[in-house]
Structure formats: structure tokens, C-alpha cells
PDB file of C-alpha atoms in Angstrom:
ATOM      1  CA  UNK O 266     107.017  99.452  87.954  1.00  0.00           C
ATOM      2  CA  UNK O 267     105.998 102.383  89.848  1.00  0.00           C
ATOM      3  CA  UNK O 268     106.215 101.767  93.935  1.00  0.00           C
ATOM      4  CA  UNK O 269     103.852 104.742  94.403  1.00  0.00           C
ATOM      5  CA  UNK O 270     101.117 103.146  92.436  1.00  0.00           C
ATOM      6  CA  UNK O 271     101.324  99.762  94.005  1.00  0.00           C
ATOM      7  CA  UNK O 272     101.478 101.708  97.284  1.00  0.00           C
ATOM      8  CA  UNK O 273      98.096 103.672  96.231  1.00  0.00           C
ATOM      9  CA  UNK O 274      96.907 100.179  95.160  1.00  0.00           C
ATOM     10  CA  UNK O 275      97.688  98.296  98.032  1.00  0.00           C
ATOM     11  CA  UNK O 276      95.946 101.280 100.267  1.00  0.00           C
ATOM     12  CA  UNK O 277      92.560 101.053  97.699  1.00  0.00           C
ATOM     13  CA  UNK O 278      92.329  97.119  98.206  1.00  0.00           C
ATOM     14  CA  UNK O 279      92.414  97.731 102.034  1.00  0.00           C
ATOM     15  CA  UNK O 280      89.512 100.405 101.603  1.00  0.00           C
ATOM     16  CA  UNK O 281      87.787  97.892  99.639  1.00  0.00           C
ATOM     17  CA  UNK O 282      88.463  95.212 102.134  1.00  0.00           C
ATOM     18  CA  UNK O 283      87.373  97.436 104.991  1.00  0.00           C
ATOM     19  CA  UNK O 284      84.295  98.980 103.343  1.00  0.00           C
ATOM     20  CA  UNK O 285      83.290  94.788 102.614  1.00  0.00           C
ATOM     21  CA  UNK O 286      84.048  94.258 106.313  1.00  0.00           C
ATOM     22  CA  UNK O 287      82.007  97.233 107.304  1.00  0.00           C
ATOM     23  CA  UNK O 288      79.208  95.949 105.391  1.00  0.00           C
ATOM     24  CA  UNK O 289      79.342  92.652 107.028  1.00  0.00           C
ATOM     25  CA  UNK O 290      79.727  94.096 110.654  1.00  0.00           C
ATOM     26  CA  UNK O 291      76.607  96.399 110.084  1.00  0.00           C
ATOM     27  CA  UNK O 292      74.555  93.261 108.832  1.00  0.00           C
ATOM     28  CA  UNK O 293      75.791  91.472 112.184  1.00  0.00           C
ATOM     29  CA  UNK O 294      74.975  94.440 114.384  1.00  0.00           C
ATOM     30  CA  UNK O 295      71.367  94.256 113.223  1.00  0.00           C
ATOM     31  CA  UNK O 296      70.887  90.579 114.696  1.00  0.00           C
ATOM     32  CA  UNK O 297      68.863  90.499 117.736  1.00  0.00           C
ATOM     33  CA  UNK O 298      70.813  88.986 120.642  1.00  0.00           C
ATOM     34  CA  UNK O 299      69.908  85.434 121.259  1.00  0.00           C
ATOM     35  CA  UNK O 300      71.654  82.258 122.939  1.00  0.00           C
ATOM     36  CA  UNK O 301      75.159  82.432 123.952  1.00  0.00           C
ATOM     37  CA  UNK O 302      75.429  86.263 122.230  1.00  0.00           C
ATOM     38  CA  UNK O 303      73.559  87.926 124.997  1.00  0.00           C
ATOM     39  CA  UNK O 304      74.652  91.259 124.027  1.00  0.00           C
ATOM     40  CA  UNK O 305      74.177  90.708 120.410  1.00  0.00           C
ATOM     41  CA  UNK O 306      77.120  91.381 117.518  1.00  0.00           C
ATOM     42  CA  UNK O 307      77.863  95.212 118.257  1.00  0.00           C
ATOM     43  CA  UNK O 308      81.340  94.442 118.889  1.00  0.00           C
ATOM     44  CA  UNK O 309      81.643  92.905 114.913  1.00  0.00           C
ATOM     45  CA  UNK O 310      81.953  96.853 114.232  1.00  0.00           C
ATOM     46  CA  UNK O 311      84.723  97.211 116.269  1.00  0.00           C
ATOM     47  CA  UNK O 312      86.791  94.096 115.206  1.00  0.00           C
ATOM     48  CA  UNK O 313      86.396  94.833 111.373  1.00  0.00           C
ATOM     49  CA  UNK O 314      87.950  98.432 112.381  1.00  0.00           C
ATOM     50  CA  UNK O 315      90.871  96.799 114.170  1.00  0.00           C
ATOM     51  CA  UNK O 316      91.556  94.447 111.438  1.00  0.00           C
ATOM     52  CA  UNK O 317      91.489  97.018 109.044  1.00  0.00           C
ATOM     53  CA  UNK O 318      93.924  98.757 111.058  1.00  0.00           C
ATOM     54  CA  UNK O 319      96.350  95.778 111.563  1.00  0.00           C
ATOM     55  CA  UNK O 320      96.149  95.190 107.788  1.00  0.00           C
ATOM     56  CA  UNK O 321      97.340  99.058 106.876  1.00  0.00           C
ATOM     57  CA  UNK O 322     100.199  98.432 109.204  1.00  0.00           C
ATOM     58  CA  UNK O 323     101.122  94.779 107.522  1.00  0.00           C
ATOM     59  CA  UNK O 324     101.044  96.667 104.169  1.00  0.00           C
ATOM     60  CA  UNK O 325     102.614  99.959 105.009  1.00  0.00           C
ATOM     61  CA  UNK O 326     105.857  97.725 106.450  1.00  0.00           C
ATOM     62  CA  UNK O 327     105.917  95.771 103.032  1.00  0.00           C
ATOM     63  CA  UNK O 328     105.739  99.175 100.967  1.00  0.00           C
ATOM     64  CA  UNK O 329     108.342 100.618 103.256  1.00  0.00           C
ATOM     65  CA  UNK O 330     111.018  98.029 102.876  1.00  0.00           C
ATOM     66  CA  UNK O 331     110.521  98.011  99.037  1.00  0.00           C
ATOM     67  CA  UNK O 332     110.946 102.075  99.195  1.00  0.00           C
ATOM     68  CA  UNK O 333     114.088 101.789 100.900  1.00  0.00           C
ATOM     69  CA  UNK O 334     115.324  99.444  98.289  1.00  0.00           C
ATOM     70  CA  UNK O 335     114.353 101.648  95.915  1.00  0.00           C
ATOM     71  CA  UNK O 336     115.792 105.088  97.286  1.00  0.00           C
ATOM     72  CA  UNK O 337     119.120 102.924  97.008  1.00  0.00           C
ATOM     73  CA  UNK O 338     119.049 101.507  93.490  1.00  0.00           C
ATOM     74  CA  UNK O 339     115.939 103.228  91.807  1.00  0.00           C
ATOM     75  CA  UNK O 340     114.179 101.551  89.102  1.00  0.00           C
ATOM     76  CA  UNK O 341     112.668 103.522  86.054  1.00  0.00           C
ATOM     77  CA  UNK O 342     109.234 104.803  85.990  1.00  0.00           C
ATOM     78  CA  UNK O 343     106.607 106.427  83.737  1.00  0.00           C
ATOM     79  CA  UNK O 344     106.109 109.908  85.275  1.00  0.00           C
ATOM     80  CA  UNK O 345     103.224 110.319  82.771  1.00  0.00           C
ATOM     81  CA  UNK O 346     101.728 107.252  83.721  1.00  0.00           C
ATOM     82  CA  UNK O 347     101.915 108.058  87.201  1.00  0.00           C
ATOM     83  CA  UNK O 348     100.036 111.364  86.642  1.00  0.00           C
ATOM     84  CA  UNK O 349      97.229 110.147  84.812  1.00  0.00           C
ATOM     85  CA  UNK O 350      96.649 107.485  87.313  1.00  0.00           C
ATOM     86  CA  UNK O 351      97.070 110.123  90.327  1.00  0.00           C
ATOM     87  CA  UNK O 352      94.366 112.308  88.545  1.00  0.00           C
ATOM     88  CA  UNK O 353      91.984 109.368  88.254  1.00  0.00           C
ATOM     89  CA  UNK O 354      92.187 107.964  91.754  1.00  0.00           C
ATOM     90  CA  UNK O 355      92.165 111.367  93.002  1.00  0.00           C
ATOM     91  CA  UNK O 356      88.786 111.903  91.315  1.00  0.00           C
ATOM     92  CA  UNK O 357      87.263 108.753  92.248  1.00  0.00           C
ATOM     93  CA  UNK O 358      88.082 109.578  96.055  1.00  0.00           C
ATOM     94  CA  UNK O 359      86.760 112.906  95.553  1.00  0.00           C
ATOM     95  CA  UNK O 360      83.276 111.382  94.722  1.00  0.00           C
ATOM     96  CA  UNK O 361      83.614 108.634  97.336  1.00  0.00           C
ATOM     97  CA  UNK O 362      84.349 111.502 100.458  1.00  0.00           C
ATOM     98  CA  UNK O 363      81.609 113.271  99.024  1.00  0.00           C
ATOM     99  CA  UNK O 364      79.071 110.185  99.397  1.00  0.00           C
ATOM    100  CA  UNK O 365      80.515 109.399 102.343  1.00  0.00           C
ATOM    101  CA  UNK O 366      80.687 112.750 103.862  1.00  0.00           C
ATOM    102  CA  UNK O 367      76.900 112.568 104.092  1.00  0.00           C
ATOM    103  CA  UNK O 368      76.853 109.425 106.128  1.00  0.00           C
ATOM    104  CA  UNK O 369      76.306 108.572 109.901  1.00  0.00           C
ATOM    105  CA  UNK O 370      79.993 109.420 111.524  1.00  0.00           C
ATOM    106  CA  UNK O 371      79.127 107.877 114.987  1.00  0.00           C
ATOM    107  CA  UNK O 372      79.752 104.348 113.368  1.00  0.00           C
ATOM    108  CA  UNK O 373      83.656 103.488 113.885  1.00  0.00           C
ATOM    109  CA  UNK O 374      83.291 101.888 110.509  1.00  0.00           C
ATOM    110  CA  UNK O 375      81.923 104.698 108.778  1.00  0.00           C
ATOM    111  CA  UNK O 376      84.740 107.016 110.188  1.00  0.00           C
ATOM    112  CA  UNK O 377      86.965 104.657 108.889  1.00  0.00           C
ATOM    113  CA  UNK O 378      85.723 104.705 105.767  1.00  0.00           C
ATOM    114  CA  UNK O 379      85.926 108.019 105.292  1.00  0.00           C
ATOM    115  CA  UNK O 380      89.451 108.428 106.680  1.00  0.00           C
ATOM    116  CA  UNK O 381      90.492 105.783 104.340  1.00  0.00           C
ATOM    117  CA  UNK O 382      89.001 107.715 101.487  1.00  0.00           C
ATOM    118  CA  UNK O 383      90.450 110.926 102.737  1.00  0.00           C
ATOM    119  CA  UNK O 384      93.785 109.486 103.297  1.00  0.00           C
ATOM    120  CA  UNK O 385      93.644 107.744  99.800  1.00  0.00           C
ATOM    121  CA  UNK O 386      93.219 111.484  98.216  1.00  0.00           C
ATOM    122  CA  UNK O 387      95.946 112.678  99.593  1.00  0.00           C
ATOM    123  CA  UNK O 388      97.871 110.185  98.652  1.00  0.00           C
ATOM    124  CA  UNK O 389      96.917 110.464  95.112  1.00  0.00           C
ATOM    125  CA  UNK O 390      97.800 114.215  95.221  1.00  0.00           C
ATOM    126  CA  UNK O 391     101.259 113.198  96.622  1.00  0.00           C
ATOM    127  CA  UNK O 392     101.517 110.887  93.519  1.00  0.00           C
ATOM    128  CA  UNK O 393     100.845 113.645  91.205  1.00  0.00           C
ATOM    129  CA  UNK O 394     103.428 115.473  92.523  1.00  0.00           C
ATOM    130  CA  UNK O 395     106.019 112.612  92.405  1.00  0.00           C
ATOM    131  CA  UNK O 396     104.812 111.899  88.564  1.00  0.00           C
ATOM    132  CA  UNK O 397     105.235 115.318  87.955  1.00  0.00           C
ATOM    133  CA  UNK O 398     108.605 115.882  89.482  1.00  0.00           C
ATOM    134  CA  UNK O 399     109.730 112.776  87.357  1.00  0.00           C
ATOM    135  CA  UNK O 400     108.607 114.070  84.217  1.00  0.00           C
ATOM    136  CA  UNK O 401     109.957 117.701  84.766  1.00  0.00           C
ATOM    137  CA  UNK O 402     113.175 116.683  86.169  1.00  0.00           C
ATOM    138  CA  UNK O 403     113.642 112.863  85.505  1.00  0.00           C
ATOM    139  CA  UNK O 404     114.580 112.269  89.122  1.00  0.00           C
ATOM    140  CA  UNK O 405     113.262 108.402  89.954  1.00  0.00           C
ATOM    141  CA  UNK O 406     113.652 108.621  93.589  1.00  0.00           C
ATOM    142  CA  UNK O 407     110.640 110.856  93.647  1.00  0.00           C
ATOM    143  CA  UNK O 408     108.567 107.324  93.135  1.00  0.00           C
ATOM    144  CA  UNK O 409     110.093 105.994  96.177  1.00  0.00           C
ATOM    145  CA  UNK O 410     110.100 109.005  98.265  1.00  0.00           C
ATOM    146  CA  UNK O 411     106.081 109.438  97.521  1.00  0.00           C
ATOM    147  CA  UNK O 412     105.227 105.982  98.640  1.00  0.00           C
ATOM    148  CA  UNK O 413     106.986 106.454 101.940  1.00  0.00           C
ATOM    149  CA  UNK O 414     104.574 109.659 101.740  1.00  0.00           C
ATOM    150  CA  UNK O 415     101.650 107.341 101.222  1.00  0.00           C
ATOM    151  CA  UNK O 416     103.023 105.010 104.226  1.00  0.00           C
ATOM    152  CA  UNK O 417     103.080 107.604 106.371  1.00  0.00           C
ATOM    153  CA  UNK O 418      99.165 108.392 105.883  1.00  0.00           C
ATOM    154  CA  UNK O 419      98.039 104.744 105.882  1.00  0.00           C
ATOM    155  CA  UNK O 420     100.263 104.391 109.453  1.00  0.00           C
ATOM    156  CA  UNK O 421      98.303 107.454 110.388  1.00  0.00           C
ATOM    157  CA  UNK O 422      94.917 105.983 109.822  1.00  0.00           C
ATOM    158  CA  UNK O 423      95.777 102.719 110.974  1.00  0.00           C
ATOM    159  CA  UNK O 424      96.995 104.299 114.285  1.00  0.00           C
ATOM    160  CA  UNK O 425      93.364 106.085 114.723  1.00  0.00           C
ATOM    161  CA  UNK O 426      91.610 102.724 113.892  1.00  0.00           C
ATOM    162  CA  UNK O 427      93.797 100.572 116.291  1.00  0.00           C
ATOM    163  CA  UNK O 428      93.392 103.274 119.188  1.00  0.00           C
ATOM    164  CA  UNK O 429      89.739 103.668 118.733  1.00  0.00           C
ATOM    165  CA  UNK O 430      88.796 100.019 118.186  1.00  0.00           C
ATOM    166  CA  UNK O 431      91.480  99.343 121.419  1.00  0.00           C
ATOM    167  CA  UNK O 432      89.184 102.119 123.460  1.00  0.00           C
ATOM    168  CA  UNK O 433      86.111 100.177 122.648  1.00  0.00           C
ATOM    169  CA  UNK O 434      87.362  96.588 123.054  1.00  0.00           C
ATOM    170  CA  UNK O 435      89.495  97.430 126.407  1.00  0.00           C
ATOM    171  CA  UNK O 436      86.087  99.193 127.646  1.00  0.00           C
ATOM    172  CA  UNK O 437      88.008 102.673 128.206  1.00  0.00           C
ATOM    173  CA  UNK O 438      86.203 105.521 129.561  1.00  0.00           C
ATOM    174  CA  UNK O 439      84.856 107.309 126.665  1.00  0.00           C
ATOM    175  CA  UNK O 440      86.403 110.436 125.513  1.00  0.00           C
ATOM    176  CA  UNK O 441      83.386 112.797 126.458  1.00  0.00           C
ATOM    177  CA  UNK O 442      83.455 111.581 130.286  1.00  0.00           C
ATOM    178  CA  UNK O 443      85.735 112.454 132.826  1.00  0.00           C
TER     179      UNK O 443
END
């Protein structure tokens, strides 16, 4: 019944869906321009990033509402289980971050995927800390507090994706131009 594990799982689900959308968008980008699609499908990558950002916001709002309820009325959670899952999750994200660090970071989708993996890594570190606090002190609210930390990390990722996607979709001047 750990909310922080649910938050981490929700964040991981958005990561998997983001990677799936990124793969789909990369396939679309390779298609040549034709017929009505005179400029090709290059904006599919940006739309994928925007959908990913909106999904992160939605999941974050759900977790925030539940975390506030659990701060008021905490539920008992198993700190040892939280710690074990956090350590496994951190290791998986370390491997994923290592693999994505070698990828082409000029792609908005690749940058988004890398940001998600690194954010997940930080979230699992926070989850591990919550597990340790619960084991050592029995303070059950650590679960809800760690969940809110995960939400902040999700919000940061969402903001970056939505800002970058909005910049492209609204055709703003690139950052490197005056």
C-alpha cells in the first residue's frame, strides 16, 4: 500500500509509454514527404513529447491528491519492501541512463527519455530514503513525503518537455539564435 512505490510505478509507466511513442515517432519521421504531408512527419516527435508531458502532469496530480490524504491519515507500509524495490529500481535506471547517455541528444524524444530515466533514478533514491526512515523510525508519513518529491521531479520533467515541445510547435526562435 506504499504510495511512493505507486508513484514510482506511475512514473515508470509514463516512461515506457514515452519510449513507445518515441519509437513510433521515429518511424514516422523517416517517412518521406508525400501527398498532403508536404513537410513529412517531423512534428510527430514533438507531439509525442507533448503527450508525454501532459501524461506526467496528470499522473502527478493524481499522486498529489493521494499524498495529501495520506499525510492527514497515513497508512501502514512496509519500509523493507520499499527499500528493496527502490534499490532494484535505481539499478535498472542506472543501466538505462548509461545506455541512453550514448544516444543522440539533439532529438527531443531522446532528451525526454534520458530526462525521464535520470528523474526515475532520483525518485528511487528518494524512495530508498523513505524506506530507511520508515524502517528506522516507523514514521509512516515518509511514504507520502517521498511521493510528493517524486511528483516534483515529474513536474520538472513535464515542464521541460512541454516547454520544448511548445517552443517547436509555436515556432519560437531557437535558443541559439538572437
